[in-house]
CSV table of C-alpha atoms (C1' of nucleotides) in Angstrom, one decimal:
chain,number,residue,atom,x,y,z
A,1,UNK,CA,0.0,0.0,0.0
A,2,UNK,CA,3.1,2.5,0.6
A,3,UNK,CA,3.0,5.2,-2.9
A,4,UNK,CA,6.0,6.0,-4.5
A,5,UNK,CA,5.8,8.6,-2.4
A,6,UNK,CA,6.5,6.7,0.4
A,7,UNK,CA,8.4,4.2,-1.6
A,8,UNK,CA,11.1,7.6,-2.0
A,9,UNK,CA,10.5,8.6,1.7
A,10,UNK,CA,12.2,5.3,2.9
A,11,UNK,CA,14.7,5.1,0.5
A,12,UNK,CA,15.6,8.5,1.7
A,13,UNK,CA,15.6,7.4,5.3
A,14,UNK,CA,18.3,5.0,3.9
A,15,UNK,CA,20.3,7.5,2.2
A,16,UNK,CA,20.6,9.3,5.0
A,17,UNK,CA,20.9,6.8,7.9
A,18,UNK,CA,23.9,5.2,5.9
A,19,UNK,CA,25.7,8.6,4.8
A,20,UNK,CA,25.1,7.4,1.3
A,21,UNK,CA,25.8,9.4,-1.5
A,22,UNK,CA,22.3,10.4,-2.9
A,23,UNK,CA,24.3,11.9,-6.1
A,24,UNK,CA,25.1,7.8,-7.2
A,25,UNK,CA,21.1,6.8,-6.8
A,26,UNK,CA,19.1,7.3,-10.0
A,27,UNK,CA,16.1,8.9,-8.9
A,28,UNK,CA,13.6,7.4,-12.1
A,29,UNK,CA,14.6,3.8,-10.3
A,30,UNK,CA,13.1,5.6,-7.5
A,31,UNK,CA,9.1,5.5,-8.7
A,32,UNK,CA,8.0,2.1,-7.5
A,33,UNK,CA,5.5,1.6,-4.8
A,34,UNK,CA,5.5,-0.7,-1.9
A,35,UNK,CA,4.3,-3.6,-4.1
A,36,UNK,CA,7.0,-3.7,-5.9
A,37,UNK,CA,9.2,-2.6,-4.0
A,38,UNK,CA,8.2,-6.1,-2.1
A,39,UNK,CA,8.8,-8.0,-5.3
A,40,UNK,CA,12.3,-7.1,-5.7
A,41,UNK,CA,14.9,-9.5,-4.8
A,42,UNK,CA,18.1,-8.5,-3.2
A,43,UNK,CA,20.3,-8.8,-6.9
A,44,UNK,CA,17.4,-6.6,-8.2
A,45,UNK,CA,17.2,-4.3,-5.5
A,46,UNK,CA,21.3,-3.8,-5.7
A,47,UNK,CA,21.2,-3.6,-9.8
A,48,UNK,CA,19.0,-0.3,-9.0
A,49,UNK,CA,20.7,1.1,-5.9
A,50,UNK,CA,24.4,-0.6,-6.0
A,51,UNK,CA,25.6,-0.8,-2.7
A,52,UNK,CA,23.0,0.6,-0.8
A,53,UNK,CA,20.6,-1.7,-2.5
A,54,UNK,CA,22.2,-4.1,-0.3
A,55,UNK,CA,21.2,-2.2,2.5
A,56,UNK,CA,17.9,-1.6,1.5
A,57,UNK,CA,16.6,-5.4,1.3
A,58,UNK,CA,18.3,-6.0,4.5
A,59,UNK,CA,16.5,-3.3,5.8
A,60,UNK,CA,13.3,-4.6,4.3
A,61,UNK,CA,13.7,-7.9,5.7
A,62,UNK,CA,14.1,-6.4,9.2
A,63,UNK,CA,10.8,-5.0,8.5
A,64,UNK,CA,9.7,-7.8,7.6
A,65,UNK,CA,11.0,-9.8,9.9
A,66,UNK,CA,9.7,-8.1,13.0
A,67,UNK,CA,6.2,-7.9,11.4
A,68,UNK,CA,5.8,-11.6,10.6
A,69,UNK,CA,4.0,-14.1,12.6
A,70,UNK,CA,6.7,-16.8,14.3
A,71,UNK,CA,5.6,-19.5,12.0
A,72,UNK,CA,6.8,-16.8,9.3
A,73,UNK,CA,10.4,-15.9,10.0
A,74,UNK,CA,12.4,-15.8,6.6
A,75,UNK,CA,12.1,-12.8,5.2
A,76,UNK,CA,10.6,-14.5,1.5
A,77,UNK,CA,7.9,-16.1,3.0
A,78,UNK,CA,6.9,-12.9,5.1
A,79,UNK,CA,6.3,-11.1,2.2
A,80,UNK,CA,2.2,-11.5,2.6
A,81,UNK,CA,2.3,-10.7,6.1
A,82,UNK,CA,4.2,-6.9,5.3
A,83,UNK,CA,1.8,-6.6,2.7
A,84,UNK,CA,-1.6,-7.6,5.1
A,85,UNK,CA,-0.4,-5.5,7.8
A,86,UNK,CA,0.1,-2.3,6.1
A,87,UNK,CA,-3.0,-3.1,3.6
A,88,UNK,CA,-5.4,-3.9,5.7
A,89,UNK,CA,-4.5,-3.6,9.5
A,90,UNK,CA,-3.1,0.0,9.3
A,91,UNK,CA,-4.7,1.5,5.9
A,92,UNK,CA,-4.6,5.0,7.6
A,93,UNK,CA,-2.0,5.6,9.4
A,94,UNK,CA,1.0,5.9,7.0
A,95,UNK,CA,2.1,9.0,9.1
A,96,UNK,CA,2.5,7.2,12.2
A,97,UNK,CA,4.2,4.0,10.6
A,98,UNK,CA,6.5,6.3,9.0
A,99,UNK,CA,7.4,8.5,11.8
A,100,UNK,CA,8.0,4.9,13.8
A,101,UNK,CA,10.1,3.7,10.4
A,102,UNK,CA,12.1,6.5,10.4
A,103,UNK,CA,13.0,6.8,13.9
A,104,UNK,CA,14.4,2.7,13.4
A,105,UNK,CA,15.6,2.2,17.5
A,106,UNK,CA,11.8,2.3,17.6
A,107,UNK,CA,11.3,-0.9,15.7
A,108,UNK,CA,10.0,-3.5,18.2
A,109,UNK,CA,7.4,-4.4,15.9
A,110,UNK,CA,5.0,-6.0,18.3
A,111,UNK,CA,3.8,-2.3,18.5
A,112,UNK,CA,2.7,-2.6,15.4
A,113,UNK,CA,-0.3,-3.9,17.1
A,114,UNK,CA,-0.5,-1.1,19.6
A,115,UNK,CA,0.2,1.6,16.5
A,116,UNK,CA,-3.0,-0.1,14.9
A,117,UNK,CA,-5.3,0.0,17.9
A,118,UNK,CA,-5.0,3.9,17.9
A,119,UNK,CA,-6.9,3.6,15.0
A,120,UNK,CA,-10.1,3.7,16.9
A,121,UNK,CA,-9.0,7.3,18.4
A,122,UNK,CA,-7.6,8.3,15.1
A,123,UNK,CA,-9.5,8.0,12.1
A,124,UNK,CA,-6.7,8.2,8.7
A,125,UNK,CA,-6.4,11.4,6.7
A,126,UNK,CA,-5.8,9.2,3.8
A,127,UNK,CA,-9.1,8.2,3.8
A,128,UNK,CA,-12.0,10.1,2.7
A,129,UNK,CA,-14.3,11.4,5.6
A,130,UNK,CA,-17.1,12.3,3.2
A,131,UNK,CA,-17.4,9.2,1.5
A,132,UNK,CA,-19.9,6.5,2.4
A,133,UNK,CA,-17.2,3.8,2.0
A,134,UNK,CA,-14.8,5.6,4.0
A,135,UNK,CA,-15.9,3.9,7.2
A,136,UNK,CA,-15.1,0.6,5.6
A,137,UNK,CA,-11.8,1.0,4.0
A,138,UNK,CA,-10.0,-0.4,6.6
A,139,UNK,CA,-11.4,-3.7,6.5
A,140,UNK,CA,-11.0,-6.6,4.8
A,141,UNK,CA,-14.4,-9.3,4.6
A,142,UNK,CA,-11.9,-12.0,4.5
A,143,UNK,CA,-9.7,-11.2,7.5
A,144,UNK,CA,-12.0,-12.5,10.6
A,145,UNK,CA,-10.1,-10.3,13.0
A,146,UNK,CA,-10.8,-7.4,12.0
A,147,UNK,CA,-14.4,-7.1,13.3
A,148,UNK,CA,-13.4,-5.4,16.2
A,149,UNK,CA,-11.3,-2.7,14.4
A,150,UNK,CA,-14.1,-2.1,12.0
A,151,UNK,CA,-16.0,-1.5,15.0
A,152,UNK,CA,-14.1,1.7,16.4
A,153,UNK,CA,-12.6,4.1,13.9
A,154,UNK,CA,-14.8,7.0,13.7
A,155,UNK,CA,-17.9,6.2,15.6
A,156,UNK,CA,-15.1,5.3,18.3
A,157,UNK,CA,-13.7,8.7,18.3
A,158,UNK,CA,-16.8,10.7,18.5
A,159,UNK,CA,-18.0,8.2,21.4
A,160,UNK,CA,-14.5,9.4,23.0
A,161,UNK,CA,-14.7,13.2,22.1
A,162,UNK,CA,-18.2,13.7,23.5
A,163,UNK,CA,-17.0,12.2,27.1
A,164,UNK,CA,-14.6,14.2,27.2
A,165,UNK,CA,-16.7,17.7,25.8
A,166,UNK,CA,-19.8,16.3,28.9
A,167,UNK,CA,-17.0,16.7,31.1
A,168,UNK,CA,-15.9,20.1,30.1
A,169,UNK,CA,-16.6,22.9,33.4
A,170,UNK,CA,-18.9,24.8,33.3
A,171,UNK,CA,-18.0,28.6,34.0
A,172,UNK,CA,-19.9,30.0,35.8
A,173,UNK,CA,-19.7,33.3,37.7
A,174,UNK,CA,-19.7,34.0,41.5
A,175,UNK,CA,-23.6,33.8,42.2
A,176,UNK,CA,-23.3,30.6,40.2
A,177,UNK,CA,-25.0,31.8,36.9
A,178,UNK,CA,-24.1,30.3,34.0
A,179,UNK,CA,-21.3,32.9,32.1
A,180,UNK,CA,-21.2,33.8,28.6
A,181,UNK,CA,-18.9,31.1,27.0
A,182,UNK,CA,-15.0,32.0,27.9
A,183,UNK,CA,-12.9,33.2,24.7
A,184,UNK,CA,-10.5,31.0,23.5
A,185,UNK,CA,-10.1,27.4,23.2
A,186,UNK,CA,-11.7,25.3,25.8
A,187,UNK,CA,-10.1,22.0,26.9
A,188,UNK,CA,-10.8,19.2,25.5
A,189,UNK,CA,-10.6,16.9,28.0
A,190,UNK,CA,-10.8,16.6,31.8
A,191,UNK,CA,-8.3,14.6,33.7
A,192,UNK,CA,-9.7,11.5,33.7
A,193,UNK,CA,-10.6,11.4,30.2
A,194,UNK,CA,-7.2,12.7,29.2
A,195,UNK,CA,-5.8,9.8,31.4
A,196,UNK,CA,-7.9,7.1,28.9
A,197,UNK,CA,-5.7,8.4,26.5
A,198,UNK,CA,-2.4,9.2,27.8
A,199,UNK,CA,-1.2,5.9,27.0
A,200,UNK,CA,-2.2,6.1,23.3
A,201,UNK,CA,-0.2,9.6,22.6
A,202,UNK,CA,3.2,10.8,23.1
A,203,UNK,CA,5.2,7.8,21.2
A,204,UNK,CA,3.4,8.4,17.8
A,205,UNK,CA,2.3,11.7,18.2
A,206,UNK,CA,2.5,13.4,14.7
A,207,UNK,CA,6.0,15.8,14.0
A,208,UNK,CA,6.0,18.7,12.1
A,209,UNK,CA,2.8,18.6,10.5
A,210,UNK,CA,1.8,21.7,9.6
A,211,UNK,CA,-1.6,22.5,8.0
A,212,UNK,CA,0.2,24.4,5.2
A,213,UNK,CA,2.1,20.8,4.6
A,214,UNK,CA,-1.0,18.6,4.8
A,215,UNK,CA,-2.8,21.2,2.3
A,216,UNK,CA,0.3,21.0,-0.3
A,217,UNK,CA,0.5,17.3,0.3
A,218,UNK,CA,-3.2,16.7,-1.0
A,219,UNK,CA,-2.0,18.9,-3.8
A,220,UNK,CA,0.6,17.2,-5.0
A,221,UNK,CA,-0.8,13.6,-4.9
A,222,UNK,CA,-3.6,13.2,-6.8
A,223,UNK,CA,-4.6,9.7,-5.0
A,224,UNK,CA,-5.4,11.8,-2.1
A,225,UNK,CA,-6.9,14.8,-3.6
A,226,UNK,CA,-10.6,13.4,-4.3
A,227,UNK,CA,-11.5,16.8,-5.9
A,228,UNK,CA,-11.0,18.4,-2.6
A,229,UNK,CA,-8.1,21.0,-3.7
A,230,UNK,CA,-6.9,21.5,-7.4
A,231,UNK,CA,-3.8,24.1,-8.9
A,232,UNK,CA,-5.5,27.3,-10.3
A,233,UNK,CA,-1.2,27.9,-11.4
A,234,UNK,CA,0.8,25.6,-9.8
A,235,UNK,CA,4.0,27.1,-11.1
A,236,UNK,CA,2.7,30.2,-9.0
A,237,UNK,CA,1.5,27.9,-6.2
A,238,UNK,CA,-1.7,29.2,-6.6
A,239,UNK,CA,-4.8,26.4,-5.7
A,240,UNK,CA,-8.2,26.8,-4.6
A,241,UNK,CA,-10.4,24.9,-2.2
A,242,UNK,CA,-12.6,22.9,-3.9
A,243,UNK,CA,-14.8,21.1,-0.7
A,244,UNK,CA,-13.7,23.2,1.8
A,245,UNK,CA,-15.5,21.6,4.3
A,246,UNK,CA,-14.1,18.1,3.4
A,247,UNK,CA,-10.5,19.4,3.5
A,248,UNK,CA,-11.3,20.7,7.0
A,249,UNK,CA,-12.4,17.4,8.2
A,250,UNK,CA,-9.9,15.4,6.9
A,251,UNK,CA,-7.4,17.7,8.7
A,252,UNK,CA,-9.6,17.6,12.0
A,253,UNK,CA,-9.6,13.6,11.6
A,254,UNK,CA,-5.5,13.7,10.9
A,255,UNK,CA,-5.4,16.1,14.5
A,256,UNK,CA,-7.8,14.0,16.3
A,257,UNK,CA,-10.3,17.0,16.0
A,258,UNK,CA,-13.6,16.2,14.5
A,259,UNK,CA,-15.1,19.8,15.1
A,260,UNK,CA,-12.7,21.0,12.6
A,261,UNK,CA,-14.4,23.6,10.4
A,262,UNK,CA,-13.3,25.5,7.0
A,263,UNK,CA,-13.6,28.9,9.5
A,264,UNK,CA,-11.6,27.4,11.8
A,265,UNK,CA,-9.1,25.9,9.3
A,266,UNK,CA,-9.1,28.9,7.4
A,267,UNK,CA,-7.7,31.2,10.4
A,268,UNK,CA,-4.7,29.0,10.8
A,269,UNK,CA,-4.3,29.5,7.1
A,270,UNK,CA,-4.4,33.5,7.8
A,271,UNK,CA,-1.9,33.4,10.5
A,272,UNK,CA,0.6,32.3,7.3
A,273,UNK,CA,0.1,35.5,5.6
A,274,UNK,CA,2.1,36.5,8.2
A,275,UNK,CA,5.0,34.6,8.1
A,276,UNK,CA,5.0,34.5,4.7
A,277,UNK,CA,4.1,30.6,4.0
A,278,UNK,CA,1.0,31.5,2.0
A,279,UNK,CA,0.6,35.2,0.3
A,280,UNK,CA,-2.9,36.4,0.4
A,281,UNK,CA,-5.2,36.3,-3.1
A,282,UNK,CA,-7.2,39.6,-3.3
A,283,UNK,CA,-10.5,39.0,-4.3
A,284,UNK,CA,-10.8,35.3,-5.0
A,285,UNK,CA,-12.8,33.2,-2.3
A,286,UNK,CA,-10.9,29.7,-1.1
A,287,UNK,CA,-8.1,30.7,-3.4
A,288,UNK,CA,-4.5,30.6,-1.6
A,289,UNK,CA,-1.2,30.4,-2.6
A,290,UNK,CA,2.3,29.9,-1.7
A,291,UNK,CA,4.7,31.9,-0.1
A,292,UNK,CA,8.9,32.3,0.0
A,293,UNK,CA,8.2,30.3,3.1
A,294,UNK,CA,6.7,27.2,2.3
A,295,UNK,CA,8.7,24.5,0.1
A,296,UNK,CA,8.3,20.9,-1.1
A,297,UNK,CA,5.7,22.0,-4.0
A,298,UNK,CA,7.1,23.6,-6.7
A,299,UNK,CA,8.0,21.7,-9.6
A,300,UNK,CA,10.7,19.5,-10.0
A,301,UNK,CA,11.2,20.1,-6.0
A,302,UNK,CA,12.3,16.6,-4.4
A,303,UNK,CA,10.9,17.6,-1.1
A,304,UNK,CA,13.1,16.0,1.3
A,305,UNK,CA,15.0,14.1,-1.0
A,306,UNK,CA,17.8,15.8,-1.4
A,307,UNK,CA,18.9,14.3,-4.6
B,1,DG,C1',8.5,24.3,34.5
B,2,DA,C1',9.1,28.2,31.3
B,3,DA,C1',9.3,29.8,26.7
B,4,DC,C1',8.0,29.1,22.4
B,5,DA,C1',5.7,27.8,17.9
B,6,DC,C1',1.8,26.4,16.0
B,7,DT,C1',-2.5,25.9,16.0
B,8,DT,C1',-7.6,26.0,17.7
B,9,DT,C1',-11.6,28.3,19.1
B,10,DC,C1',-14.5,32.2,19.5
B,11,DC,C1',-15.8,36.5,18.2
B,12,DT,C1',-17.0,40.8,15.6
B,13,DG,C1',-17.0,43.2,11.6
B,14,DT,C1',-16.5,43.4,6.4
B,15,DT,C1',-16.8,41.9,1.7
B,16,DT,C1',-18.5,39.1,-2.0
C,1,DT,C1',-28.8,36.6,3.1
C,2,DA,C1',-25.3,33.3,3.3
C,3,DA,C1',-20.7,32.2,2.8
C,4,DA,C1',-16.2,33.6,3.0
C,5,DC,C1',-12.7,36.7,4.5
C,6,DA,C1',-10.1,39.3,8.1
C,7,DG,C1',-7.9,39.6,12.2
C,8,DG,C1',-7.9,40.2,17.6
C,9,DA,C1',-7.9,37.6,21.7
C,10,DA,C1',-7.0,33.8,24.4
C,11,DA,C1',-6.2,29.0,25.3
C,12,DG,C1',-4.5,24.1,24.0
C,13,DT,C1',-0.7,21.1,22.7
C,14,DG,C1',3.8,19.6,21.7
C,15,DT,C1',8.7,20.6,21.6
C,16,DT,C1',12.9,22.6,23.3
DNA sequence: GAACACTTTCCTGTTT
DNA sequence: TAAACAGGAAAGTGTT
């Protein structure tokens, strides 16, 4: 299920974690995605990358490896299991598996289990909110043990999210009145609520993403962008909101925030004018663009890369 | 624990 | 009239 996307992501983790010379990698052997990047045998895998191809499969394997079931131990015949757990276990949560890829000390992969069961507190933004089949793209009919993950997801999270909202204080004034509603954000949560939770955050909790680099992520892969967001000029980095709504719920789903609203996302989006990630579009509703700030979507930009 | 960055929430007023 | 825009104010959350 990984896109070439991710595909490139991990193969720049690689570059990186072993100092290897990105200059030497041909980027076009790059575009692959995770299914075939599970097809390739280890002579294959160092006829694209040389050396570090080497270092790649091994890495793989070790994936692999720590993912299979312990009547599945060689790395050939795990090849299904890598596949079933990203497919149809974890659909959603490509952020999470990659921040817990990346960061590789991490790897104990009976967590994998754990990393799926936040699933019912945090719906994927790679899934479609609006769509009637969203709420069953995670499963899989012929995967009995599932049931109980198709069960949470979103229904799970509002179930959560109210609890915590009943619990809210109430402010009231010094006669005991009911005040006007305080300014500002509320909490969330009290402290017992928050303490369901604790144990779920912290380890996976999402780094650096920014709304500014969720929006230019949808942009620039069209498997995610369901007509939510299109390029008016990309080489300007102009685009326009095209379900604003939708785009504000999938970002409210990726921060665990299913109140999100276009107003509320589209004040974050203001406070960029600012610092000069997105420059302001006179006259043209849900039209934004780009700033000197913001990187990663310009054309023929390798994000993060580097090569 | 403080400082900070980055939102998130609410609000009022304005523009389209 | 509704939707979107604009921006002040204050608070939540995660990181350093």
């Amino acid at each position: 299920m990984w896109t070439q996307q991710h595909v490139l992501d991990w193969i720049s983790y690689n570059v990186e974690r072993n100092k290897w010379d990105a200059r030497t990698i041909d980027l076009t052997q790059c575009e692959m995605d995770g299914q075939r990047l599970c097809q390739l045998s280890r002579e294959e895998m160092m006829t694209m990358f040389g050396g570090l191809g080497d270092k790649l499969y091994d890495h793989l394997c070790k994936l692999k490896d720590r993912q299979a079931t312990p009547s599945l131990n060689s790395c050939d015949s795990s090849d299904y299991e890598l596949k079933f757990h990203l497919s149809d276990e974890c659909p959603s949560e490509w952020d999470l598996i990659y921040d817990y890829i990346k960061n590789e000390d991490n790897l104990q992969f009976g967590d994998f289990d754990e990393m799926c069961d936040e699933k019912t507190t945090y719906p994927g933004y790679y899934s479609d909110p609006i769509s009637p089949a969203s709420s069953e793209s995670c499963g899989s009919e012929s995967y009995s043990s599932q049931a109980g993950y198709s069960a949470g997801s979103d229904l799970d999270m509002e179930v959560k999210i109210s609890l915590g909202r009943d619990n809210l204080p109430n402010y009231t004034n010094s006669n005991g009145a009911p005040n006007k509603r305080r300014r500002g954000r509320p909490r969330k949560m009290n402290a017992d609520s928050k303490d369901i939770l604790e144990s779920k955050k912290n380890k996976h909790s999402a780094r650096g993403t920014h709304l500014w680099e969720f929006i230019r992520d949808i942009l620039l892969h069209p498997d995610l962008n369901e007509g939510l967001l299109k390029w008016e000029d990309r080489s300007e980095g102009v685009f326009k909101f095209l379900r604003s709504e939708a785009v504000a719920q999938l970002w409210g789903q990726k921060k665990k925030n299913s109140s999100m609203t276009y107003e509320k996302l589209s004040r974050a989006m203001r406070y960029y004018y600012k610092r000069e990630i997105l420059e302001r579009v006179d006259g043209r509703r849900l039209v934004y663009k780009f700033g000197k700030n913001s990187s990663g979507w310009r054309l023929g930009d390798k994000g993060s890369f580097g090569c």
